[in-house]
Amino acid sequence: MENKKAVLITIVVLLFIFTPLTVMGAFFKANVNPLEENPSHDFYYKGSLWFYDTYDKLMSTYKCLTETCEFTKPVIDDSNYGVKYYQDGSLDKLWIIDDKYTFITDGVTVYLFNVESGRPLQSYKAVKNYNVKLENNTFIIQNNKDLWGVLTVGNNLGSVLPFEYDFIGLKEKEIVNGTFPVTEFIVEKDSKWYLVDLKNSSLTAEIPTPIIDYNNQYLFSKSNDRIRIYSYDGTEHLLNYRIKDYVIADDYYGIITDSFLIVYHNLEDNYLKFIPLTREATDITLEKDNNKLVVKFNGNIVDNIAIS
């Protein structure tokens, strides 16, 4: 009996020793510290947001006021005006920028949040970045008065455009080294549309209808299903045509009406070619190929226009 009792005591002692070690080993193997307040380093935990740096060190927390509490989801309102914007962005939530700032949404309020100090700095209504990283960590932001402005957010905060616009947008461009280039903006103010640069200086005259696209010569606008084309000085071109759409190949323009494709090199000069459209011509393209322009309807070549 004494031997059995000794064995039992030994087993109990060993269990007391090894059970905690087994549990602790499981925690450490899963890279979890059971002594932390938020052992799994969840972003949302017990009614707060928890911010960790790139080395997984806790920087600060934010006590949520509502159940909708998360990184801000960007908005895109450009389709309301027909702007041809970048649509391939995949970043559907914002992130911590340089381990210092981020945007969080609590209820219906967006906060610019200082992750280092754990303090909200300013409240807004919406943030726009086309779900892509904009050059210089640029963000288009709507304030609580429904006016839009532009900030850069990095080690320091910078104001690019003041909060004075009814709309600010960017036209579609090619991504460069994973970043969307930002050189100018489409803006609307007092029902007038124009382009401004990064210093908030006007690049064009004001026009009365939404700018949906532009190149280095013309502004393309759309109103009541009609395309209007302006020079940067505000001069409107091709007033005699009801333009449905357009295609561009370098500095050549294909103007699409109900019945014709009219090809121009310069809209102030005479046209190069007048091509009747068929009902089946739903996909019209214009391609520059050395000394000719190739016109295609639905992928089929319909004309080759000689150019110099």
PDB file of C-alpha atoms in Angstrom:
ATOM      1  CA  MET A   1       0.000   0.000   0.000  1.00  0.00           C
ATOM      2  CA  GLU A   2       2.809   2.356   0.857  1.00  0.00           C
ATOM      3  CA  ASN A   3       4.436   1.677  -2.547  1.00  0.00           C
ATOM      4  CA  LYS A   4       1.181   2.391  -4.366  1.00  0.00           C
ATOM      5  CA  LYS A   5       0.710   5.569  -2.361  1.00  0.00           C
ATOM      6  CA  ALA A   6       4.231   6.701  -3.215  1.00  0.00           C
ATOM      7  CA  VAL A   7       3.638   6.017  -6.918  1.00  0.00           C
ATOM      8  CA  LEU A   8       0.387   7.980  -6.828  1.00  0.00           C
ATOM      9  CA  ILE A   9       2.061  10.919  -5.143  1.00  0.00           C
ATOM     10  CA  THR A  10       4.850  10.817  -7.737  1.00  0.00           C
ATOM     11  CA  ILE A  11       2.323  10.845 -10.607  1.00  0.00           C
ATOM     12  CA  VAL A  12       0.439  13.810  -9.099  1.00  0.00           C
ATOM     13  CA  VAL A  13       3.668  15.748  -8.629  1.00  0.00           C
ATOM     14  CA  LEU A  14       4.751  15.071 -12.205  1.00  0.00           C
ATOM     15  CA  LEU A  15       1.353  16.191 -13.498  1.00  0.00           C
ATOM     16  CA  PHE A  16       1.706  19.457 -11.574  1.00  0.00           C
ATOM     17  CA  ILE A  17       5.115  19.974 -13.138  1.00  0.00           C
ATOM     18  CA  PHE A  18       4.521  18.965 -16.741  1.00  0.00           C
ATOM     19  CA  THR A  19       0.921  20.125 -17.347  1.00  0.00           C
ATOM     20  CA  PRO A  20       1.763  23.858 -17.063  1.00  0.00           C
ATOM     21  CA  LEU A  21       4.884  23.309 -19.153  1.00  0.00           C
ATOM     22  CA  THR A  22       2.819  21.574 -21.837  1.00  0.00           C
ATOM     23  CA  VAL A  23       0.286  24.418 -21.885  1.00  0.00           C
ATOM     24  CA  MET A  24       3.003  27.083 -21.955  1.00  0.00           C
ATOM     25  CA  GLY A  25       4.792  25.172 -24.714  1.00  0.00           C
ATOM     26  CA  ALA A  26       1.608  25.158 -26.790  1.00  0.00           C
ATOM     27  CA  PHE A  27       1.230  28.912 -26.297  1.00  0.00           C
ATOM     28  CA  PHE A  28       4.814  29.664 -27.237  1.00  0.00           C
ATOM     29  CA  LYS A  29       4.651  27.315 -30.203  1.00  0.00           C
ATOM     30  CA  ALA A  30       1.634  29.276 -31.458  1.00  0.00           C
ATOM     31  CA  ASN A  31       3.577  32.499 -30.751  1.00  0.00           C
ATOM     32  CA  VAL A  32       0.981  33.475 -28.142  1.00  0.00           C
ATOM     33  CA  ASN A  33       1.720  34.979 -24.746  1.00  0.00           C
ATOM     34  CA  PRO A  34      -1.057  34.022 -22.300  1.00  0.00           C
ATOM     35  CA  LEU A  35      -0.074  36.873 -19.981  1.00  0.00           C
ATOM     36  CA  GLU A  36      -0.908  39.593 -22.505  1.00  0.00           C
ATOM     37  CA  GLU A  37      -4.267  41.374 -22.473  1.00  0.00           C
ATOM     38  CA  ASN A  38      -4.680  40.527 -26.173  1.00  0.00           C
ATOM     39  CA  PRO A  39      -2.684  37.273 -26.455  1.00  0.00           C
ATOM     40  CA  SER A  40      -3.517  36.545 -30.104  1.00  0.00           C
ATOM     41  CA  HIS A  41      -2.842  40.140 -31.208  1.00  0.00           C
ATOM     42  CA  ASP A  42      -6.304  40.426 -32.767  1.00  0.00           C
ATOM     43  CA  PHE A  43      -6.998  43.785 -34.386  1.00  0.00           C
ATOM     44  CA  TYR A  44     -10.442  44.040 -32.775  1.00  0.00           C
ATOM     45  CA  TYR A  45     -10.523  42.579 -29.260  1.00  0.00           C
ATOM     46  CA  LYS A  46     -12.793  43.255 -26.283  1.00  0.00           C
ATOM     47  CA  GLY A  47     -14.288  46.424 -27.760  1.00  0.00           C
ATOM     48  CA  SER A  48     -10.995  48.026 -28.772  1.00  0.00           C
ATOM     49  CA  LEU A  49      -8.706  48.254 -31.788  1.00  0.00           C
ATOM     50  CA  TRP A  50      -5.147  47.094 -31.091  1.00  0.00           C
ATOM     51  CA  PHE A  51      -2.286  48.510 -33.150  1.00  0.00           C
ATOM     52  CA  TYR A  52       0.991  46.638 -33.520  1.00  0.00           C
ATOM     53  CA  ASP A  53       4.111  47.761 -35.393  1.00  0.00           C
ATOM     54  CA  THR A  54       5.971  45.774 -38.036  1.00  0.00           C
ATOM     55  CA  TYR A  55       7.828  43.955 -35.234  1.00  0.00           C
ATOM     56  CA  ASP A  56       4.499  42.919 -33.640  1.00  0.00           C
ATOM     57  CA  LYS A  57       5.020  45.287 -30.707  1.00  0.00           C
ATOM     58  CA  LEU A  58       1.911  46.966 -29.293  1.00  0.00           C
ATOM     59  CA  MET A  59       1.901  50.698 -30.033  1.00  0.00           C
ATOM     60  CA  SER A  60      -1.541  51.776 -28.838  1.00  0.00           C
ATOM     61  CA  THR A  61      -5.212  50.900 -28.569  1.00  0.00           C
ATOM     62  CA  TYR A  62      -8.441  52.676 -29.448  1.00  0.00           C
ATOM     63  CA  LYS A  63     -11.618  52.203 -27.375  1.00  0.00           C
ATOM     64  CA  CYS A  64     -14.502  51.768 -29.827  1.00  0.00           C
ATOM     65  CA  LEU A  65     -17.718  53.718 -29.355  1.00  0.00           C
ATOM     66  CA  THR A  66     -19.818  51.525 -31.668  1.00  0.00           C
ATOM     67  CA  GLU A  67     -19.866  47.956 -32.951  1.00  0.00           C
ATOM     68  CA  THR A  68     -18.806  49.146 -36.422  1.00  0.00           C
ATOM     69  CA  CYS A  69     -15.147  49.756 -35.613  1.00  0.00           C
ATOM     70  CA  GLU A  70     -12.417  48.922 -38.119  1.00  0.00           C
ATOM     71  CA  PHE A  71      -9.872  50.182 -40.616  1.00  0.00           C
ATOM     72  CA  THR A  72     -11.620  52.613 -42.956  1.00  0.00           C
ATOM     73  CA  LYS A  73     -12.983  51.249 -46.213  1.00  0.00           C
ATOM     74  CA  PRO A  74     -12.338  53.735 -49.046  1.00  0.00           C
ATOM     75  CA  VAL A  75     -15.196  55.085 -51.161  1.00  0.00           C
ATOM     76  CA  ILE A  76     -15.310  55.803 -54.891  1.00  0.00           C
ATOM     77  CA  ASP A  77     -17.913  58.280 -56.135  1.00  0.00           C
ATOM     78  CA  ASP A  78     -16.430  58.922 -59.590  1.00  0.00           C
ATOM     79  CA  SER A  79     -18.981  56.775 -61.414  1.00  0.00           C
ATOM     80  CA  ASN A  80     -21.664  59.269 -60.332  1.00  0.00           C
ATOM     81  CA  TYR A  81     -20.117  61.700 -62.808  1.00  0.00           C
ATOM     82  CA  GLY A  82     -18.862  59.297 -65.463  1.00  0.00           C
ATOM     83  CA  VAL A  83     -15.165  59.834 -64.676  1.00  0.00           C
ATOM     84  CA  LYS A  84     -12.911  57.211 -66.253  1.00  0.00           C
ATOM     85  CA  TYR A  85     -11.124  56.167 -63.059  1.00  0.00           C
ATOM     86  CA  TYR A  86      -8.776  53.322 -62.108  1.00  0.00           C
ATOM     87  CA  GLN A  87     -10.872  50.238 -61.377  1.00  0.00           C
ATOM     88  CA  ASP A  88      -8.294  47.505 -60.683  1.00  0.00           C
ATOM     89  CA  GLY A  89      -7.401  48.433 -57.113  1.00  0.00           C
ATOM     90  CA  SER A  90      -7.564  45.575 -54.598  1.00  0.00           C
ATOM     91  CA  LEU A  91      -6.846  47.342 -51.275  1.00  0.00           C
ATOM     92  CA  ASP A  92     -10.366  47.416 -49.886  1.00  0.00           C
ATOM     93  CA  LYS A  93      -9.265  48.673 -46.454  1.00  0.00           C
ATOM     94  CA  LEU A  94      -6.689  51.231 -45.353  1.00  0.00           C
ATOM     95  CA  TRP A  95      -3.570  50.340 -43.405  1.00  0.00           C
ATOM     96  CA  ILE A  96      -1.021  51.678 -40.904  1.00  0.00           C
ATOM     97  CA  ILE A  97       1.265  54.142 -42.703  1.00  0.00           C
ATOM     98  CA  ASP A  98       4.923  54.230 -41.623  1.00  0.00           C
ATOM     99  CA  ASP A  99       3.930  52.828 -38.206  1.00  0.00           C
ATOM    100  CA  LYS A 100       2.482  56.254 -37.383  1.00  0.00           C
ATOM    101  CA  TYR A 101      -0.911  57.088 -38.922  1.00  0.00           C
ATOM    102  CA  THR A 102      -3.996  55.327 -40.188  1.00  0.00           C
ATOM    103  CA  PHE A 103      -7.690  55.927 -40.850  1.00  0.00           C
ATOM    104  CA  ILE A 104     -10.268  54.121 -38.721  1.00  0.00           C
ATOM    105  CA  THR A 105     -14.062  54.115 -38.890  1.00  0.00           C
ATOM    106  CA  ASP A 106     -16.148  54.092 -35.723  1.00  0.00           C
ATOM    107  CA  GLY A 107     -19.851  54.042 -36.564  1.00  0.00           C
ATOM    108  CA  VAL A 108     -20.275  56.581 -39.369  1.00  0.00           C
ATOM    109  CA  THR A 109     -17.242  58.664 -38.420  1.00  0.00           C
ATOM    110  CA  VAL A 110     -13.811  58.370 -40.015  1.00  0.00           C
ATOM    111  CA  TYR A 111     -10.838  59.341 -37.860  1.00  0.00           C
ATOM    112  CA  LEU A 112      -7.290  60.145 -38.845  1.00  0.00           C
ATOM    113  CA  PHE A 113      -5.592  58.243 -36.033  1.00  0.00           C
ATOM    114  CA  ASN A 114      -2.098  58.717 -34.614  1.00  0.00           C
ATOM    115  CA  VAL A 115      -1.025  55.170 -33.847  1.00  0.00           C
ATOM    116  CA  GLU A 116       2.048  56.272 -31.882  1.00  0.00           C
ATOM    117  CA  SER A 117       0.113  58.396 -29.395  1.00  0.00           C
ATOM    118  CA  GLY A 118      -3.162  56.467 -29.581  1.00  0.00           C
ATOM    119  CA  ARG A 119      -5.155  59.643 -30.309  1.00  0.00           C
ATOM    120  CA  PRO A 120      -7.667  60.528 -33.034  1.00  0.00           C
ATOM    121  CA  LEU A 121      -6.470  63.733 -34.702  1.00  0.00           C
ATOM    122  CA  GLN A 122      -9.410  64.721 -36.903  1.00  0.00           C
ATOM    123  CA  SER A 123     -12.794  63.373 -37.941  1.00  0.00           C
ATOM    124  CA  TYR A 124     -14.030  63.062 -41.531  1.00  0.00           C
ATOM    125  CA  LYS A 125     -16.861  61.528 -43.551  1.00  0.00           C
ATOM    126  CA  ALA A 126     -14.992  59.550 -46.230  1.00  0.00           C
ATOM    127  CA  VAL A 127     -11.596  58.686 -47.690  1.00  0.00           C
ATOM    128  CA  LYS A 128     -10.835  57.867 -51.322  1.00  0.00           C
ATOM    129  CA  ASN A 129      -7.715  56.272 -52.804  1.00  0.00           C
ATOM    130  CA  TYR A 130      -9.197  54.027 -55.562  1.00  0.00           C
ATOM    131  CA  ASN A 131      -8.193  50.965 -53.510  1.00  0.00           C
ATOM    132  CA  VAL A 132      -4.576  51.428 -54.518  1.00  0.00           C
ATOM    133  CA  LYS A 133      -1.486  53.073 -53.030  1.00  0.00           C
ATOM    134  CA  LEU A 134      -1.399  56.606 -54.363  1.00  0.00           C
ATOM    135  CA  GLU A 135       1.942  58.326 -54.854  1.00  0.00           C
ATOM    136  CA  ASN A 136       3.340  59.932 -51.667  1.00  0.00           C
ATOM    137  CA  ASN A 137       0.588  58.266 -49.601  1.00  0.00           C
ATOM    138  CA  THR A 138      -1.949  60.704 -50.981  1.00  0.00           C
ATOM    139  CA  PHE A 139      -5.561  60.503 -49.799  1.00  0.00           C
ATOM    140  CA  ILE A 140      -8.627  62.336 -51.105  1.00  0.00           C
ATOM    141  CA  ILE A 141     -10.783  63.140 -48.066  1.00  0.00           C
ATOM    142  CA  GLN A 142     -14.321  64.430 -47.494  1.00  0.00           C
ATOM    143  CA  ASN A 143     -14.810  66.535 -44.366  1.00  0.00           C
ATOM    144  CA  ASN A 144     -17.902  66.839 -42.224  1.00  0.00           C
ATOM    145  CA  LYS A 145     -19.178  69.735 -44.360  1.00  0.00           C
ATOM    146  CA  ASP A 146     -19.220  67.461 -47.446  1.00  0.00           C
ATOM    147  CA  LEU A 147     -16.245  69.289 -48.975  1.00  0.00           C
ATOM    148  CA  TRP A 148     -13.267  67.429 -50.402  1.00  0.00           C
ATOM    149  CA  GLY A 149      -9.560  68.064 -49.929  1.00  0.00           C
ATOM    150  CA  VAL A 150      -6.291  66.150 -50.301  1.00  0.00           C
ATOM    151  CA  LEU A 151      -3.709  65.146 -47.684  1.00  0.00           C
ATOM    152  CA  THR A 152      -0.428  63.275 -47.792  1.00  0.00           C
ATOM    153  CA  VAL A 153       0.065  60.964 -44.819  1.00  0.00           C
ATOM    154  CA  GLY A 154       3.513  59.667 -43.908  1.00  0.00           C
ATOM    155  CA  ASN A 155       6.041  60.577 -41.231  1.00  0.00           C
ATOM    156  CA  ASN A 156       4.461  63.999 -41.470  1.00  0.00           C
ATOM    157  CA  LEU A 157       1.031  65.183 -42.564  1.00  0.00           C
ATOM    158  CA  GLY A 158       0.810  67.502 -45.550  1.00  0.00           C
ATOM    159  CA  SER A 159      -2.021  69.486 -47.120  1.00  0.00           C
ATOM    160  CA  VAL A 160      -2.155  69.251 -50.912  1.00  0.00           C
ATOM    161  CA  LEU A 161      -5.613  70.659 -51.702  1.00  0.00           C
ATOM    162  CA  PRO A 162      -7.768  72.580 -49.199  1.00  0.00           C
ATOM    163  CA  PHE A 163     -11.246  71.390 -48.249  1.00  0.00           C
ATOM    164  CA  GLU A 164     -13.139  73.566 -50.708  1.00  0.00           C
ATOM    165  CA  TYR A 165     -14.247  71.262 -53.527  1.00  0.00           C
ATOM    166  CA  ASP A 166     -17.533  69.476 -54.226  1.00  0.00           C
ATOM    167  CA  PHE A 167     -15.625  66.717 -56.023  1.00  0.00           C
ATOM    168  CA  ILE A 168     -12.001  65.650 -56.424  1.00  0.00           C
ATOM    169  CA  GLY A 169     -10.948  62.750 -58.622  1.00  0.00           C
ATOM    170  CA  LEU A 170      -8.127  61.146 -60.551  1.00  0.00           C
ATOM    171  CA  LYS A 171      -8.355  59.829 -64.096  1.00  0.00           C
ATOM    172  CA  GLU A 172      -7.194  56.307 -64.889  1.00  0.00           C
ATOM    173  CA  LYS A 173      -3.424  55.889 -65.249  1.00  0.00           C
ATOM    174  CA  GLU A 174      -0.913  53.069 -65.388  1.00  0.00           C
ATOM    175  CA  ILE A 175       0.597  51.871 -62.115  1.00  0.00           C
ATOM    176  CA  VAL A 176       4.336  52.615 -61.762  1.00  0.00           C
ATOM    177  CA  ASN A 177       6.325  50.348 -59.400  1.00  0.00           C
ATOM    178  CA  GLY A 178       3.173  49.444 -57.503  1.00  0.00           C
ATOM    179  CA  THR A 179       2.118  53.064 -57.047  1.00  0.00           C
ATOM    180  CA  PHE A 180      -0.515  55.193 -58.783  1.00  0.00           C
ATOM    181  CA  PRO A 181       1.074  58.451 -60.076  1.00  0.00           C
ATOM    182  CA  VAL A 182      -0.519  61.658 -58.798  1.00  0.00           C
ATOM    183  CA  THR A 183       0.272  64.808 -60.779  1.00  0.00           C
ATOM    184  CA  GLU A 184      -3.063  66.624 -61.137  1.00  0.00           C
ATOM    185  CA  PHE A 185      -6.689  66.361 -60.077  1.00  0.00           C
ATOM    186  CA  ILE A 186     -10.124  66.731 -61.624  1.00  0.00           C
ATOM    187  CA  VAL A 187     -12.092  69.113 -59.388  1.00  0.00           C
ATOM    188  CA  GLU A 188     -15.558  70.622 -59.163  1.00  0.00           C
ATOM    189  CA  LYS A 189     -16.302  73.826 -57.337  1.00  0.00           C
ATOM    190  CA  ASP A 190     -19.460  75.951 -57.570  1.00  0.00           C
ATOM    191  CA  SER A 191     -20.731  73.733 -60.433  1.00  0.00           C
ATOM    192  CA  LYS A 192     -17.571  74.416 -62.499  1.00  0.00           C
ATOM    193  CA  TRP A 193     -15.106  71.703 -63.519  1.00  0.00           C
ATOM    194  CA  TYR A 194     -11.382  72.073 -64.179  1.00  0.00           C
ATOM    195  CA  LEU A 195      -7.928  70.585 -63.493  1.00  0.00           C
ATOM    196  CA  VAL A 196      -5.575  71.668 -60.720  1.00  0.00           C
ATOM    197  CA  ASP A 197      -1.992  70.693 -59.968  1.00  0.00           C
ATOM    198  CA  LEU A 198      -0.379  69.639 -56.683  1.00  0.00           C
ATOM    199  CA  LYS A 199      -0.061  73.298 -55.658  1.00  0.00           C
ATOM    200  CA  ASN A 200      -3.797  73.897 -56.173  1.00  0.00           C
ATOM    201  CA  SER A 201      -3.106  76.032 -59.239  1.00  0.00           C
ATOM    202  CA  SER A 202      -5.600  75.830 -62.114  1.00  0.00           C
ATOM    203  CA  LEU A 203      -4.307  74.056 -65.215  1.00  0.00           C
ATOM    204  CA  THR A 204      -7.376  74.699 -67.367  1.00  0.00           C
ATOM    205  CA  ALA A 205     -10.314  77.003 -67.769  1.00  0.00           C
ATOM    206  CA  GLU A 206     -13.555  76.124 -65.999  1.00  0.00           C
ATOM    207  CA  ILE A 207     -16.207  74.209 -67.937  1.00  0.00           C
ATOM    208  CA  PRO A 208     -19.882  73.664 -67.004  1.00  0.00           C
ATOM    209  CA  THR A 209     -20.094  69.850 -67.220  1.00  0.00           C
ATOM    210  CA  PRO A 210     -18.184  66.978 -65.545  1.00  0.00           C
ATOM    211  CA  ILE A 211     -14.692  66.203 -66.838  1.00  0.00           C
ATOM    212  CA  ILE A 212     -14.572  62.455 -67.433  1.00  0.00           C
ATOM    213  CA  ASP A 213     -11.189  62.251 -69.179  1.00  0.00           C
ATOM    214  CA  TYR A 214      -8.385  64.394 -70.588  1.00  0.00           C
ATOM    215  CA  ASN A 215      -5.037  64.303 -72.322  1.00  0.00           C
ATOM    216  CA  ASN A 216      -2.423  66.989 -72.894  1.00  0.00           C
ATOM    217  CA  GLN A 217      -4.639  68.768 -75.454  1.00  0.00           C
ATOM    218  CA  TYR A 218      -8.297  68.351 -74.578  1.00  0.00           C
ATOM    219  CA  LEU A 219     -10.814  67.898 -71.804  1.00  0.00           C
ATOM    220  CA  PHE A 220     -13.555  65.336 -72.408  1.00  0.00           C
ATOM    221  CA  SER A 221     -16.834  66.014 -70.676  1.00  0.00           C
ATOM    222  CA  LYS A 222     -20.196  64.273 -70.573  1.00  0.00           C
ATOM    223  CA  SER A 223     -23.693  65.580 -69.928  1.00  0.00           C
ATOM    224  CA  ASN A 224     -27.090  64.148 -70.889  1.00  0.00           C
ATOM    225  CA  ASP A 225     -25.375  61.257 -72.735  1.00  0.00           C
ATOM    226  CA  ARG A 226     -23.508  63.706 -74.947  1.00  0.00           C
ATOM    227  CA  ILE A 227     -19.731  64.030 -75.054  1.00  0.00           C
ATOM    228  CA  ARG A 228     -18.331  67.544 -75.215  1.00  0.00           C
ATOM    229  CA  ILE A 229     -14.685  68.314 -75.975  1.00  0.00           C
ATOM    230  CA  TYR A 230     -12.840  71.434 -74.824  1.00  0.00           C
ATOM    231  CA  SER A 231      -9.374  72.870 -75.231  1.00  0.00           C
ATOM    232  CA  TYR A 232      -7.600  73.800 -72.006  1.00  0.00           C
ATOM    233  CA  ASP A 233      -8.600  77.435 -72.599  1.00  0.00           C
ATOM    234  CA  GLY A 234     -12.292  76.482 -72.482  1.00  0.00           C
ATOM    235  CA  THR A 235     -12.991  76.502 -76.233  1.00  0.00           C
ATOM    236  CA  GLU A 236     -15.547  73.830 -77.163  1.00  0.00           C
ATOM    237  CA  HIS A 237     -14.995  71.850 -80.376  1.00  0.00           C
ATOM    238  CA  LEU A 238     -17.196  69.979 -82.865  1.00  0.00           C
ATOM    239  CA  LEU A 239     -20.390  71.691 -81.766  1.00  0.00           C
ATOM    240  CA  ASN A 240     -22.205  70.518 -84.909  1.00  0.00           C
ATOM    241  CA  TYR A 241     -21.938  66.848 -83.912  1.00  0.00           C
ATOM    242  CA  ARG A 242     -23.805  64.957 -81.229  1.00  0.00           C
ATOM    243  CA  ILE A 243     -20.855  62.922 -79.955  1.00  0.00           C
ATOM    244  CA  LYS A 244     -21.703  59.580 -78.342  1.00  0.00           C
ATOM    245  CA  ASP A 245     -18.165  58.426 -77.609  1.00  0.00           C
ATOM    246  CA  TYR A 246     -14.544  58.752 -78.677  1.00  0.00           C
ATOM    247  CA  VAL A 247     -11.347  56.735 -79.064  1.00  0.00           C
ATOM    248  CA  ILE A 248      -7.788  58.031 -78.906  1.00  0.00           C
ATOM    249  CA  ALA A 249      -4.532  56.741 -80.406  1.00  0.00           C
ATOM    250  CA  ASP A 250      -1.668  59.002 -79.320  1.00  0.00           C
ATOM    251  CA  ASP A 251      -2.668  62.390 -80.767  1.00  0.00           C
ATOM    252  CA  TYR A 252      -5.294  61.034 -83.187  1.00  0.00           C
ATOM    253  CA  TYR A 253      -8.966  61.074 -82.321  1.00  0.00           C
ATOM    254  CA  GLY A 254     -11.886  58.968 -83.436  1.00  0.00           C
ATOM    255  CA  ILE A 255     -15.156  60.835 -82.840  1.00  0.00           C
ATOM    256  CA  ILE A 256     -18.174  58.531 -82.674  1.00  0.00           C
ATOM    257  CA  THR A 257     -21.624  59.829 -83.579  1.00  0.00           C
ATOM    258  CA  ASP A 258     -24.858  57.939 -84.202  1.00  0.00           C
ATOM    259  CA  SER A 259     -23.903  57.199 -87.802  1.00  0.00           C
ATOM    260  CA  PHE A 260     -20.220  57.919 -88.354  1.00  0.00           C
ATOM    261  CA  LEU A 261     -16.692  57.550 -87.039  1.00  0.00           C
ATOM    262  CA  ILE A 262     -14.847  60.792 -87.829  1.00  0.00           C
ATOM    263  CA  VAL A 263     -11.069  60.641 -87.521  1.00  0.00           C
ATOM    264  CA  TYR A 264      -9.028  63.756 -86.672  1.00  0.00           C
ATOM    265  CA  HIS A 265      -5.415  64.590 -86.019  1.00  0.00           C
ATOM    266  CA  ASN A 266      -6.264  68.002 -84.623  1.00  0.00           C
ATOM    267  CA  LEU A 267      -9.827  68.949 -83.790  1.00  0.00           C
ATOM    268  CA  GLU A 268      -9.235  72.483 -85.059  1.00  0.00           C
ATOM    269  CA  ASP A 269      -8.348  71.138 -88.537  1.00  0.00           C
ATOM    270  CA  ASN A 270     -10.291  69.181 -91.156  1.00  0.00           C
ATOM    271  CA  TYR A 271     -10.999  65.534 -90.483  1.00  0.00           C
ATOM    272  CA  LEU A 272      -8.843  62.769 -92.004  1.00  0.00           C
ATOM    273  CA  LYS A 273     -11.577  60.224 -92.660  1.00  0.00           C
ATOM    274  CA  PHE A 274     -15.366  59.921 -92.429  1.00  0.00           C
ATOM    275  CA  ILE A 275     -16.344  56.272 -91.922  1.00  0.00           C
ATOM    276  CA  PRO A 276     -19.993  55.116 -91.844  1.00  0.00           C
ATOM    277  CA  LEU A 277     -20.943  52.941 -88.887  1.00  0.00           C
ATOM    278  CA  THR A 278     -22.895  49.731 -89.066  1.00  0.00           C
ATOM    279  CA  ARG A 279     -25.356  48.599 -86.424  1.00  0.00           C
ATOM    280  CA  GLU A 280     -22.965  45.823 -85.485  1.00  0.00           C
ATOM    281  CA  ALA A 281     -20.104  48.252 -84.804  1.00  0.00           C
ATOM    282  CA  THR A 282     -20.292  48.168 -80.999  1.00  0.00           C
ATOM    283  CA  ASP A 283     -16.544  47.934 -80.308  1.00  0.00           C
ATOM    284  CA  ILE A 284     -14.631  50.625 -82.187  1.00  0.00           C
ATOM    285  CA  THR A 285     -10.863  50.935 -81.861  1.00  0.00           C
ATOM    286  CA  LEU A 286      -8.196  53.162 -83.345  1.00  0.00           C
ATOM    287  CA  GLU A 287      -4.563  52.005 -83.350  1.00  0.00           C
ATOM    288  CA  LYS A 288      -1.457  53.797 -84.550  1.00  0.00           C
ATOM    289  CA  ASP A 289       0.826  51.492 -86.561  1.00  0.00           C
ATOM    290  CA  ASN A 290       3.905  53.308 -87.894  1.00  0.00           C
ATOM    291  CA  ASN A 291       2.645  55.416 -90.807  1.00  0.00           C
ATOM    292  CA  LYS A 292      -0.995  54.399 -90.635  1.00  0.00           C
ATOM    293  CA  LEU A 293      -4.019  54.372 -88.384  1.00  0.00           C
ATOM    294  CA  VAL A 294      -5.802  51.055 -88.166  1.00  0.00           C
ATOM    295  CA  VAL A 295      -9.564  51.318 -87.644  1.00  0.00           C
ATOM    296  CA  LYS A 296     -11.356  48.241 -86.302  1.00  0.00           C
ATOM    297  CA  PHE A 297     -15.008  47.441 -85.700  1.00  0.00           C
ATOM    298  CA  ASN A 298     -15.489  44.499 -83.318  1.00  0.00           C
ATOM    299  CA  GLY A 299     -11.896  43.432 -83.871  1.00  0.00           C
ATOM    300  CA  ASN A 300     -12.119  43.499 -87.685  1.00  0.00           C
ATOM    301  CA  ILE A 301     -10.073  45.944 -89.724  1.00  0.00           C
ATOM    302  CA  VAL A 302     -12.331  48.278 -91.692  1.00  0.00           C
ATOM    303  CA  ASP A 303      -9.821  50.917 -92.774  1.00  0.00           C
ATOM    304  CA  ASN A 304      -6.140  51.893 -92.832  1.00  0.00           C
ATOM    305  CA  ILE A 305      -5.581  55.647 -92.835  1.00  0.00           C
ATOM    306  CA  ALA A 306      -2.213  56.896 -94.082  1.00  0.00           C
ATOM    307  CA  ILE A 307      -0.529  59.386 -91.729  1.00  0.00           C
ATOM    308  CA  SER A 308       2.762  61.229 -91.922  1.00  0.00           C
TER     309      SER A 308
END
